[in-house]
């Protein structure tokens, strides 16, 4: 905690306290509240396609597209959604994809206690491992919001934080616009964020996301990008 207290003072000359906190909590490159990455190495023409908020009833439509192109992705699952749809969660693993932790109930972490945050990560980790057999090594914060206590919770579960290089806003944009947003953020090592669920909603309409994936994957492959899981992108020798 002492180290944290020193950071705002050190940055105080450049940023006001409020601006610093906003960056610390939401900034994609911030690791103030825990180790976190937002992109992979730039030396290989590879990117990672990631999905948050699943699994949902229509996740299999995305799996089918990925399977058709023979590409893997990483799914940051909410524990509560895994408990609602265990067969879908398992199908993701069986499809050769990576599973990450996206909390249990998708809360906003700011102003919550360290215990609350730790329990959210632990419950999701447990649900995912119980129903899929996979133990996540990556965590993506709900809404990208990090807070006090997250660093310790990540450390206890040995979870690395993952933000994104480009996010599709696929929950509100039309597919063509979502593809445009993602493609504009593409470069070697990019981590791309889409959503195969909508927080904890049952039967969410993810039609726009499915269509985004259908357009985006062949486009990336045509441009010569290799699609990899987050683990492979960040640790290519593993
Ligand atoms: Zn989310």
PDB file of N, CA and C in Angstrom, residues 134-231:
ATOM      1  N   UNK A 134     -10.691 -26.227 -16.949  1.00  0.00           N
ATOM      2  CA  UNK A 134      -9.592 -25.285 -17.227  1.00  0.00           C
ATOM      3  C   UNK A 134      -9.425 -24.341 -16.042  1.00  0.00           C
ATOM      4  N   UNK A 135      -8.168 -24.073 -15.679  1.00  0.00           N
ATOM      5  CA  UNK A 135      -7.905 -23.087 -14.627  1.00  0.00           C
ATOM      6  C   UNK A 135      -7.323 -21.839 -15.285  1.00  0.00           C
ATOM      7  N   UNK A 136      -8.100 -20.748 -15.337  1.00  0.00           N
ATOM      8  CA  UNK A 136      -7.617 -19.547 -16.032  1.00  0.00           C
ATOM      9  C   UNK A 136      -6.312 -18.998 -15.455  1.00  0.00           C
ATOM     10  N   UNK A 137      -5.511 -18.439 -16.334  1.00  0.00           N
ATOM     11  CA  UNK A 137      -4.292 -17.736 -15.897  1.00  0.00           C
ATOM     12  C   UNK A 137      -4.375 -16.244 -16.237  1.00  0.00           C
ATOM     13  N   UNK A 138      -5.472 -15.848 -16.897  1.00  0.00           N
ATOM     14  CA  UNK A 138      -5.652 -14.435 -17.254  1.00  0.00           C
ATOM     15  C   UNK A 138      -6.969 -13.928 -16.694  1.00  0.00           C
ATOM     16  N   UNK A 139      -6.967 -12.646 -16.337  1.00  0.00           N
ATOM     17  CA  UNK A 139      -8.171 -12.004 -15.796  1.00  0.00           C
ATOM     18  C   UNK A 139      -8.433 -10.709 -16.546  1.00  0.00           C
ATOM     19  N   UNK A 140      -9.676 -10.499 -16.932  1.00  0.00           N
ATOM     20  CA  UNK A 140     -10.052  -9.180 -17.491  1.00  0.00           C
ATOM     21  C   UNK A 140     -11.095  -8.561 -16.575  1.00  0.00           C
ATOM     22  N   UNK A 141     -10.822  -7.345 -16.126  1.00  0.00           N
ATOM     23  CA  UNK A 141     -11.712  -6.667 -15.178  1.00  0.00           C
ATOM     24  C   UNK A 141     -13.020  -6.261 -15.857  1.00  0.00           C
ATOM     25  N   UNK A 142     -14.160  -6.473 -15.192  1.00  0.00           N
ATOM     26  CA  UNK A 142     -15.431  -5.998 -15.737  1.00  0.00           C
ATOM     27  C   UNK A 142     -15.366  -4.493 -15.982  1.00  0.00           C
ATOM     28  N   UNK A 143     -15.814  -4.065 -17.129  1.00  0.00           N
ATOM     29  CA  UNK A 143     -15.776  -2.653 -17.552  1.00  0.00           C
ATOM     30  C   UNK A 143     -14.351  -2.109 -17.618  1.00  0.00           C
ATOM     31  N   UNK A 144     -13.362  -2.981 -17.517  1.00  0.00           N
ATOM     32  CA  UNK A 144     -11.970  -2.527 -17.516  1.00  0.00           C
ATOM     33  C   UNK A 144     -11.590  -1.746 -16.271  1.00  0.00           C
ATOM     34  N   UNK A 145     -12.406  -1.867 -15.209  1.00  0.00           N
ATOM     35  CA  UNK A 145     -12.190  -1.071 -13.999  1.00  0.00           C
ATOM     36  C   UNK A 145     -11.421  -1.883 -12.946  1.00  0.00           C
ATOM     37  N   UNK A 146     -10.233  -1.368 -12.560  1.00  0.00           N
ATOM     38  CA  UNK A 146      -9.409  -2.006 -11.539  1.00  0.00           C
ATOM     39  C   UNK A 146      -9.469  -1.182 -10.247  1.00  0.00           C
ATOM     40  N   UNK A 147      -9.233  -1.843  -9.103  1.00  0.00           N
ATOM     41  CA  UNK A 147      -9.392  -1.130  -7.832  1.00  0.00           C
ATOM     42  C   UNK A 147      -8.479  -1.711  -6.768  1.00  0.00           C
ATOM     43  N   UNK A 148      -8.370  -1.043  -5.632  1.00  0.00           N
ATOM     44  CA  UNK A 148      -7.558  -1.522  -4.513  1.00  0.00           C
ATOM     45  C   UNK A 148      -7.992  -2.939  -4.131  1.00  0.00           C
ATOM     46  N   UNK A 149      -7.025  -3.802  -3.936  1.00  0.00           N
ATOM     47  CA  UNK A 149      -7.344  -5.183  -3.559  1.00  0.00           C
ATOM     48  C   UNK A 149      -7.236  -6.138  -4.725  1.00  0.00           C
ATOM     49  N   UNK A 150      -7.331  -5.600  -5.943  1.00  0.00           N
ATOM     50  CA  UNK A 150      -7.262  -6.480  -7.110  1.00  0.00           C
ATOM     51  C   UNK A 150      -5.875  -7.118  -7.240  1.00  0.00           C
ATOM     52  N   UNK A 151      -4.842  -6.335  -6.967  1.00  0.00           N
ATOM     53  CA  UNK A 151      -3.475  -6.856  -7.092  1.00  0.00           C
ATOM     54  C   UNK A 151      -3.291  -8.110  -6.224  1.00  0.00           C
ATOM     55  N   UNK A 152      -3.759  -8.045  -4.988  1.00  0.00           N
ATOM     56  CA  UNK A 152      -3.609  -9.176  -4.069  1.00  0.00           C
ATOM     57  C   UNK A 152      -4.479 -10.354  -4.532  1.00  0.00           C
ATOM     58  N   UNK A 153      -5.692 -10.051  -5.009  1.00  0.00           N
ATOM     59  CA  UNK A 153      -6.583 -11.123  -5.468  1.00  0.00           C
ATOM     60  C   UNK A 153      -5.982 -11.827  -6.687  1.00  0.00           C
ATOM     61  N   UNK A 154      -5.421 -11.044  -7.610  1.00  0.00           N
ATOM     62  CA  UNK A 154      -4.770 -11.640  -8.792  1.00  0.00           C
ATOM     63  C   UNK A 154      -3.580 -12.497  -8.360  1.00  0.00           C
ATOM     64  N   UNK A 155      -2.804 -11.965  -7.426  1.00  0.00           N
ATOM     65  CA  UNK A 155      -1.597 -12.676  -6.996  1.00  0.00           C
ATOM     66  C   UNK A 155      -1.963 -14.016  -6.368  1.00  0.00           C
ATOM     67  N   UNK A 156      -3.012 -14.007  -5.541  1.00  0.00           N
ATOM     68  CA  UNK A 156      -3.409 -15.237  -4.852  1.00  0.00           C
ATOM     69  C   UNK A 156      -3.806 -16.314  -5.854  1.00  0.00           C
ATOM     70  N   UNK A 157      -4.445 -15.890  -6.947  1.00  0.00           N
ATOM     71  CA  UNK A 157      -4.921 -16.873  -7.944  1.00  0.00           C
ATOM     72  C   UNK A 157      -3.957 -16.985  -9.124  1.00  0.00           C
ATOM     73  N   UNK A 158      -2.837 -16.267  -9.052  1.00  0.00           N
ATOM     74  CA  UNK A 158      -1.840 -16.260 -10.131  1.00  0.00           C
ATOM     75  C   UNK A 158      -2.462 -15.895 -11.481  1.00  0.00           C
ATOM     76  N   UNK A 159      -3.223 -14.801 -11.450  1.00  0.00           N
ATOM     77  CA  UNK A 159      -3.889 -14.312 -12.667  1.00  0.00           C
ATOM     78  C   UNK A 159      -3.185 -13.059 -13.186  1.00  0.00           C
ATOM     79  N   UNK A 160      -2.859 -13.053 -14.458  1.00  0.00           N
ATOM     80  CA  UNK A 160      -2.327 -11.851 -15.091  1.00  0.00           C
ATOM     81  C   UNK A 160      -3.487 -11.027 -15.640  1.00  0.00           C
ATOM     82  N   UNK A 161      -3.409  -9.719 -15.524  1.00  0.00           N
ATOM     83  CA  UNK A 161      -4.469  -8.854 -16.036  1.00  0.00           C
ATOM     84  C   UNK A 161      -4.306  -8.628 -17.537  1.00  0.00           C
ATOM     85  N   UNK A 162      -5.429  -8.620 -18.249  1.00  0.00           N
ATOM     86  CA  UNK A 162      -5.399  -8.383 -19.693  1.00  0.00           C
ATOM     87  C   UNK A 162      -6.437  -7.330 -20.053  1.00  0.00           C
ATOM     88  N   UNK A 163      -5.971  -6.224 -20.632  1.00  0.00           N
ATOM     89  CA  UNK A 163      -6.892  -5.221 -21.172  1.00  0.00           C
ATOM     90  C   UNK A 163      -6.973  -5.457 -22.686  1.00  0.00           C
ATOM     91  N   UNK A 164      -7.010  -4.436 -23.496  1.00  0.00           N
ATOM     92  CA  UNK A 164      -7.149  -4.631 -24.932  1.00  0.00           C
ATOM     93  C   UNK A 164      -6.481  -3.503 -25.712  1.00  0.00           C
ATOM     94  N   UNK A 165      -6.109  -3.807 -26.964  1.00  0.00           N
ATOM     95  CA  UNK A 165      -5.568  -2.786 -27.863  1.00  0.00           C
ATOM     96  C   UNK A 165      -6.701  -2.104 -28.621  1.00  0.00           C
ATOM     97  N   UNK A 166      -7.748  -2.876 -28.918  1.00  0.00           N
ATOM     98  CA  UNK A 166      -8.899  -2.331 -29.654  1.00  0.00           C
ATOM     99  C   UNK A 166     -10.151  -3.035 -29.169  1.00  0.00           C
ATOM    100  N   UNK A 167     -11.232  -2.257 -29.014  1.00  0.00           N
ATOM    101  CA  UNK A 167     -12.503  -2.819 -28.523  1.00  0.00           C
ATOM    102  C   UNK A 167     -13.596  -2.471 -29.531  1.00  0.00           C
ATOM    103  N   UNK A 168     -14.471  -3.446 -29.819  1.00  0.00           N
ATOM    104  CA  UNK A 168     -15.400  -3.286 -30.943  1.00  0.00           C
ATOM    105  C   UNK A 168     -16.675  -2.533 -30.639  1.00  0.00           C
ATOM    106  N   UNK A 169     -16.985  -2.260 -29.375  1.00  0.00           N
ATOM    107  CA  UNK A 169     -18.295  -1.691 -29.011  1.00  0.00           C
ATOM    108  C   UNK A 169     -19.401  -2.471 -29.718  1.00  0.00           C
ATOM    109  N   UNK A 170     -19.188  -3.795 -29.823  1.00  0.00           N
ATOM    110  CA  UNK A 170     -20.122  -4.643 -30.566  1.00  0.00           C
ATOM    111  C   UNK A 170     -21.457  -4.777 -29.858  1.00  0.00           C
ATOM    112  N   UNK A 171     -21.547  -4.348 -28.576  1.00  0.00           N
ATOM    113  CA  UNK A 171     -22.825  -4.408 -27.877  1.00  0.00           C
ATOM    114  C   UNK A 171     -23.731  -3.259 -28.256  1.00  0.00           C
ATOM    115  N   UNK A 172     -23.177  -2.258 -28.981  1.00  0.00           N
ATOM    116  CA  UNK A 172     -24.061  -1.157 -29.381  1.00  0.00           C
ATOM    117  C   UNK A 172     -23.894  -0.714 -30.842  1.00  0.00           C
ATOM    118  N   UNK A 173     -22.784  -1.073 -31.471  1.00  0.00           N
ATOM    119  CA  UNK A 173     -22.582  -0.649 -32.862  1.00  0.00           C
ATOM    120  C   UNK A 173     -23.088  -1.700 -33.840  1.00  0.00           C
ATOM    121  N   UNK A 174     -23.351  -1.262 -35.070  1.00  0.00           N
ATOM    122  CA  UNK A 174     -23.657  -2.217 -36.130  1.00  0.00           C
ATOM    123  C   UNK A 174     -22.365  -2.956 -36.492  1.00  0.00           C
ATOM    124  N   UNK A 175     -22.495  -4.192 -37.024  1.00  0.00           N
ATOM    125  CA  UNK A 175     -21.301  -5.003 -37.277  1.00  0.00           C
ATOM    126  C   UNK A 175     -20.223  -4.295 -38.102  1.00  0.00           C
ATOM    127  N   UNK A 176     -20.622  -3.589 -39.167  1.00  0.00           N
ATOM    128  CA  UNK A 176     -19.618  -2.942 -40.022  1.00  0.00           C
ATOM    129  C   UNK A 176     -18.827  -1.907 -39.226  1.00  0.00           C
ATOM    130  N   UNK A 177     -19.538  -1.181 -38.349  1.00  0.00           N
ATOM    131  CA  UNK A 177     -18.871  -0.158 -37.538  1.00  0.00           C
ATOM    132  C   UNK A 177     -17.952  -0.814 -36.504  1.00  0.00           C
ATOM    133  N   UNK A 178     -18.403  -1.921 -35.925  1.00  0.00           N
ATOM    134  CA  UNK A 178     -17.578  -2.633 -34.940  1.00  0.00           C
ATOM    135  C   UNK A 178     -16.315  -3.169 -35.606  1.00  0.00           C
ATOM    136  N   UNK A 179     -16.472  -3.725 -36.805  1.00  0.00           N
ATOM    137  CA  UNK A 179     -15.307  -4.224 -37.551  1.00  0.00           C
ATOM    138  C   UNK A 179     -14.347  -3.062 -37.815  1.00  0.00           C
ATOM    139  N   UNK A 180     -14.890  -1.915 -38.224  1.00  0.00           N
ATOM    140  CA  UNK A 180     -14.061  -0.738 -38.516  1.00  0.00           C
ATOM    141  C   UNK A 180     -13.259  -0.310 -37.302  1.00  0.00           C
ATOM    142  N   UNK A 181     -13.906  -0.308 -36.143  1.00  0.00           N
ATOM    143  CA  UNK A 181     -13.206   0.085 -34.905  1.00  0.00           C
ATOM    144  C   UNK A 181     -12.059  -0.865 -34.603  1.00  0.00           C
ATOM    145  N   UNK A 182     -12.341  -2.167 -34.732  1.00  0.00           N
ATOM    146  CA  UNK A 182     -11.304  -3.158 -34.401  1.00  0.00           C
ATOM    147  C   UNK A 182     -10.160  -3.073 -35.411  1.00  0.00           C
ATOM    148  N   UNK A 183     -10.514  -3.012 -36.686  1.00  0.00           N
ATOM    149  CA  UNK A 183      -9.479  -3.021 -37.726  1.00  0.00           C
ATOM    150  C   UNK A 183      -8.573  -1.786 -37.598  1.00  0.00           C
ATOM    151  N   UNK A 184      -9.146  -0.662 -37.183  1.00  0.00           N
ATOM    152  CA  UNK A 184      -8.333   0.551 -37.060  1.00  0.00           C
ATOM    153  C   UNK A 184      -7.315   0.413 -35.914  1.00  0.00           C
ATOM    154  N   UNK A 185      -7.546  -0.530 -35.009  1.00  0.00           N
ATOM    155  CA  UNK A 185      -6.609  -0.714 -33.893  1.00  0.00           C
ATOM    156  C   UNK A 185      -5.668  -1.891 -34.085  1.00  0.00           C
ATOM    157  N   UNK A 186      -5.657  -2.442 -35.299  1.00  0.00           N
ATOM    158  CA  UNK A 186      -4.843  -3.637 -35.555  1.00  0.00           C
ATOM    159  C   UNK A 186      -3.386  -3.293 -35.820  1.00  0.00           C
ATOM    160  N   UNK A 187      -2.520  -4.009 -35.157  1.00  0.00           N
ATOM    161  CA  UNK A 187      -1.104  -4.009 -35.503  1.00  0.00           C
ATOM    162  C   UNK A 187      -0.528  -5.265 -34.862  1.00  0.00           C
ATOM    163  N   UNK A 188       0.712  -5.564 -35.119  1.00  0.00           N
ATOM    164  CA  UNK A 188       1.320  -6.766 -34.547  1.00  0.00           C
ATOM    165  C   UNK A 188       1.142  -6.786 -33.026  1.00  0.00           C
ATOM    166  N   UNK A 189       0.685  -7.910 -32.519  1.00  0.00           N
ATOM    167  CA  UNK A 189       0.558  -8.064 -31.068  1.00  0.00           C
ATOM    168  C   UNK A 189      -0.743  -7.538 -30.482  1.00  0.00           C
ATOM    169  N   UNK A 190      -1.655  -7.063 -31.329  1.00  0.00           N
ATOM    170  CA  UNK A 190      -2.890  -6.457 -30.811  1.00  0.00           C
ATOM    171  C   UNK A 190      -3.762  -7.484 -30.097  1.00  0.00           C
ATOM    172  N   UNK A 191      -4.429  -7.023 -29.038  1.00  0.00           N
ATOM    173  CA  UNK A 191      -5.421  -7.830 -28.329  1.00  0.00           C
ATOM    174  C   UNK A 191      -6.781  -7.181 -28.598  1.00  0.00           C
ATOM    175  N   UNK A 192      -7.667  -7.932 -29.249  1.00  0.00           N
ATOM    176  CA  UNK A 192      -8.939  -7.388 -29.723  1.00  0.00           C
ATOM    177  C   UNK A 192     -10.071  -7.867 -28.822  1.00  0.00           C
ATOM    178  N   UNK A 193     -10.956  -6.962 -28.467  1.00  0.00           N
ATOM    179  CA  UNK A 193     -12.011  -7.297 -27.502  1.00  0.00           C
ATOM    180  C   UNK A 193     -13.408  -7.192 -28.098  1.00  0.00           C
ATOM    181  N   UNK A 194     -14.120  -8.337 -28.103  1.00  0.00           N
ATOM    182  CA  UNK A 194     -15.532  -8.390 -28.485  1.00  0.00           C
ATOM    183  C   UNK A 194     -16.290  -9.076 -27.338  1.00  0.00           C
ATOM    184  N   UNK A 195     -17.585  -9.289 -27.505  1.00  0.00           N
ATOM    185  CA  UNK A 195     -18.408  -9.819 -26.403  1.00  0.00           C
ATOM    186  C   UNK A 195     -19.342 -10.917 -26.885  1.00  0.00           C
ATOM    187  N   UNK A 196     -19.208 -12.118 -26.294  1.00  0.00           N
ATOM    188  CA  UNK A 196     -20.140 -13.194 -26.664  1.00  0.00           C
ATOM    189  C   UNK A 196     -21.289 -13.297 -25.662  1.00  0.00           C
ATOM    190  N   UNK A 197     -21.400 -12.323 -24.765  1.00  0.00           N
ATOM    191  CA  UNK A 197     -22.528 -12.218 -23.843  1.00  0.00           C
ATOM    192  C   UNK A 197     -22.768 -10.745 -23.574  1.00  0.00           C
ATOM    193  N   UNK A 198     -23.757 -10.458 -22.740  1.00  0.00           N
ATOM    194  CA  UNK A 198     -24.048  -9.075 -22.353  1.00  0.00           C
ATOM    195  C   UNK A 198     -24.197  -9.065 -20.836  1.00  0.00           C
ATOM    196  N   UNK A 199     -23.057  -8.930 -20.150  1.00  0.00           N
ATOM    197  CA  UNK A 199     -23.008  -9.060 -18.693  1.00  0.00           C
ATOM    198  C   UNK A 199     -23.693 -10.375 -18.294  1.00  0.00           C
ATOM    199  N   UNK A 200     -24.694 -10.332 -17.369  1.00  0.00           N
ATOM    200  CA  UNK A 200     -25.268 -11.616 -16.928  1.00  0.00           C
ATOM    201  C   UNK A 200     -26.614 -11.926 -17.587  1.00  0.00           C
ATOM    202  N   UNK A 201     -26.963 -11.160 -18.604  1.00  0.00           N
ATOM    203  CA  UNK A 201     -28.281 -11.358 -19.207  1.00  0.00           C
ATOM    204  C   UNK A 201     -28.435 -12.760 -19.801  1.00  0.00           C
ATOM    205  N   UNK A 202     -29.574 -13.390 -19.557  1.00  0.00           N
ATOM    206  CA  UNK A 202     -29.868 -14.675 -20.180  1.00  0.00           C
ATOM    207  C   UNK A 202     -30.402 -14.410 -21.591  1.00  0.00           C
ATOM    208  N   UNK A 203     -30.049 -15.270 -22.517  1.00  0.00           N
ATOM    209  CA  UNK A 203     -30.461 -15.159 -23.921  1.00  0.00           C
ATOM    210  C   UNK A 203     -30.236 -13.759 -24.501  1.00  0.00           C
ATOM    211  N   UNK A 204     -29.055 -13.185 -24.341  1.00  0.00           N
ATOM    212  CA  UNK A 204     -28.815 -11.846 -24.913  1.00  0.00           C
ATOM    213  C   UNK A 204     -28.753 -11.924 -26.437  1.00  0.00           C
ATOM    214  N   UNK A 205     -29.092 -10.823 -27.062  1.00  0.00           N
ATOM    215  CA  UNK A 205     -28.987 -10.764 -28.528  1.00  0.00           C
ATOM    216  C   UNK A 205     -27.539 -10.387 -28.887  1.00  0.00           C
ATOM    217  N   UNK A 206     -26.778 -11.363 -29.340  1.00  0.00           N
ATOM    218  CA  UNK A 206     -25.394 -11.067 -29.727  1.00  0.00           C
ATOM    219  C   UNK A 206     -25.224 -11.174 -31.248  1.00  0.00           C
ATOM    220  N   UNK A 207     -26.339 -10.979 -31.949  1.00  0.00           N
ATOM    221  CA  UNK A 207     -26.311 -11.073 -33.413  1.00  0.00           C
ATOM    222  C   UNK A 207     -25.261 -10.164 -34.044  1.00  0.00           C
ATOM    223  N   UNK A 208     -25.129  -8.953 -33.514  1.00  0.00           N
ATOM    224  CA  UNK A 208     -24.161  -8.008 -34.092  1.00  0.00           C
ATOM    225  C   UNK A 208     -22.735  -8.518 -33.887  1.00  0.00           C
ATOM    226  N   UNK A 209     -22.486  -9.162 -32.740  1.00  0.00           N
ATOM    227  CA  UNK A 209     -21.151  -9.707 -32.485  1.00  0.00           C
ATOM    228  C   UNK A 209     -20.854 -10.868 -33.436  1.00  0.00           C
ATOM    229  N   UNK A 210     -21.847 -11.740 -33.605  1.00  0.00           N
ATOM    230  CA  UNK A 210     -21.652 -12.890 -34.496  1.00  0.00           C
ATOM    231  C   UNK A 210     -21.294 -12.409 -35.897  1.00  0.00           C
ATOM    232  N   UNK A 211     -22.027 -11.407 -36.365  1.00  0.00           N
ATOM    233  CA  UNK A 211     -21.782 -10.868 -37.703  1.00  0.00           C
ATOM    234  C   UNK A 211     -20.409 -10.178 -37.760  1.00  0.00           C
ATOM    235  N   UNK A 212     -20.044  -9.498 -36.686  1.00  0.00           N
ATOM    236  CA  UNK A 212     -18.714  -8.861 -36.617  1.00  0.00           C
ATOM    237  C   UNK A 212     -17.621  -9.909 -36.780  1.00  0.00           C
ATOM    238  N   UNK A 213     -17.776 -11.032 -36.080  1.00  0.00           N
ATOM    239  CA  UNK A 213     -16.767 -12.103 -36.156  1.00  0.00           C
ATOM    240  C   UNK A 213     -16.740 -12.689 -37.568  1.00  0.00           C
ATOM    241  N   UNK A 214     -17.911 -12.856 -38.149  1.00  0.00           N
ATOM    242  CA  UNK A 214     -18.004 -13.436 -39.498  1.00  0.00           C
ATOM    243  C   UNK A 214     -17.262 -12.564 -40.523  1.00  0.00           C
ATOM    244  N   UNK A 215     -17.333 -11.244 -40.341  1.00  0.00           N
ATOM    245  CA  UNK A 215     -16.642 -10.325 -41.258  1.00  0.00           C
ATOM    246  C   UNK A 215     -15.164 -10.176 -40.905  1.00  0.00           C
ATOM    247  N   UNK A 216     -14.887 -10.120 -39.613  1.00  0.00           N
ATOM    248  CA  UNK A 216     -13.541  -9.760 -39.147  1.00  0.00           C
ATOM    249  C   UNK A 216     -12.495 -10.862 -39.359  1.00  0.00           C
ATOM    250  N   UNK A 217     -12.848 -12.099 -39.040  1.00  0.00           N
ATOM    251  CA  UNK A 217     -11.835 -13.159 -39.064  1.00  0.00           C
ATOM    252  C   UNK A 217     -11.215 -13.332 -40.458  1.00  0.00           C
ATOM    253  N   UNK A 218     -12.023 -13.472 -41.520  1.00  0.00           N
ATOM    254  CA  UNK A 218     -11.382 -13.599 -42.839  1.00  0.00           C
ATOM    255  C   UNK A 218     -10.572 -12.363 -43.237  1.00  0.00           C
ATOM    256  N   UNK A 219     -11.018 -11.202 -42.766  1.00  0.00           N
ATOM    257  CA  UNK A 219     -10.300  -9.959 -43.069  1.00  0.00           C
ATOM    258  C   UNK A 219      -8.899  -9.994 -42.445  1.00  0.00           C
ATOM    259  N   UNK A 220      -8.821 -10.429 -41.184  1.00  0.00           N
ATOM    260  CA  UNK A 220      -7.517 -10.515 -40.501  1.00  0.00           C
ATOM    261  C   UNK A 220      -6.621 -11.541 -41.181  1.00  0.00           C
ATOM    262  N   UNK A 221      -7.212 -12.672 -41.542  1.00  0.00           N
ATOM    263  CA  UNK A 221      -6.421 -13.725 -42.190  1.00  0.00           C
ATOM    264  C   UNK A 221      -5.926 -13.254 -43.556  1.00  0.00           C
ATOM    265  N   UNK A 222      -6.792 -12.540 -44.302  1.00  0.00           N
ATOM    266  CA  UNK A 222      -6.390 -11.997 -45.611  1.00  0.00           C
ATOM    267  C   UNK A 222      -5.218 -11.025 -45.465  1.00  0.00           C
ATOM    268  N   UNK A 223      -5.214 -10.282 -44.349  1.00  0.00           N
ATOM    269  CA  UNK A 223      -4.124  -9.318 -44.125  1.00  0.00           C
ATOM    270  C   UNK A 223      -2.851 -10.000 -43.622  1.00  0.00           C
ATOM    271  N   UNK A 224      -2.914 -11.317 -43.454  1.00  0.00           N
ATOM    272  CA  UNK A 224      -1.713 -12.060 -43.076  1.00  0.00           C
ATOM    273  C   UNK A 224      -1.492 -12.202 -41.581  1.00  0.00           C
ATOM    274  N   UNK A 225      -2.500 -11.830 -40.779  1.00  0.00           N
ATOM    275  CA  UNK A 225      -2.354 -11.979 -39.327  1.00  0.00           C
ATOM    276  C   UNK A 225      -2.646 -13.406 -38.906  1.00  0.00           C
ATOM    277  N   UNK A 226      -1.851 -13.886 -37.944  1.00  0.00           N
ATOM    278  CA  UNK A 226      -2.117 -15.165 -37.327  1.00  0.00           C
ATOM    279  C   UNK A 226      -2.972 -14.880 -36.092  1.00  0.00           C
ATOM    280  N   UNK A 227      -4.018 -15.674 -35.874  1.00  0.00           N
ATOM    281  CA  UNK A 227      -4.842 -15.491 -34.680  1.00  0.00           C
ATOM    282  C   UNK A 227      -4.401 -16.491 -33.611  1.00  0.00           C
ATOM    283  N   UNK A 228      -4.127 -15.975 -32.421  1.00  0.00           N
ATOM    284  CA  UNK A 228      -3.599 -16.818 -31.350  1.00  0.00           C
ATOM    285  C   UNK A 228      -4.368 -16.587 -30.048  1.00  0.00           C
ATOM    286  N   UNK A 229      -4.262 -17.548 -29.134  1.00  0.00           N
ATOM    287  CA  UNK A 229      -4.818 -17.323 -27.793  1.00  0.00           C
ATOM    288  C   UNK A 229      -3.946 -16.272 -27.100  1.00  0.00           C
ATOM    289  N   UNK A 230      -4.465 -15.712 -26.012  1.00  0.00           N
ATOM    290  CA  UNK A 230      -3.692 -14.720 -25.257  1.00  0.00           C
ATOM    291  C   UNK A 230      -2.385 -15.333 -24.748  1.00  0.00           C
ATOM    292  N   UNK A 231      -2.455 -16.571 -24.229  1.00  0.00           N
ATOM    293  CA  UNK A 231      -1.237 -17.208 -23.702  1.00  0.00           C
ATOM    294  C   UNK A 231      -0.183 -17.367 -24.792  1.00  0.00           C
TER     295      UNK A 231
END
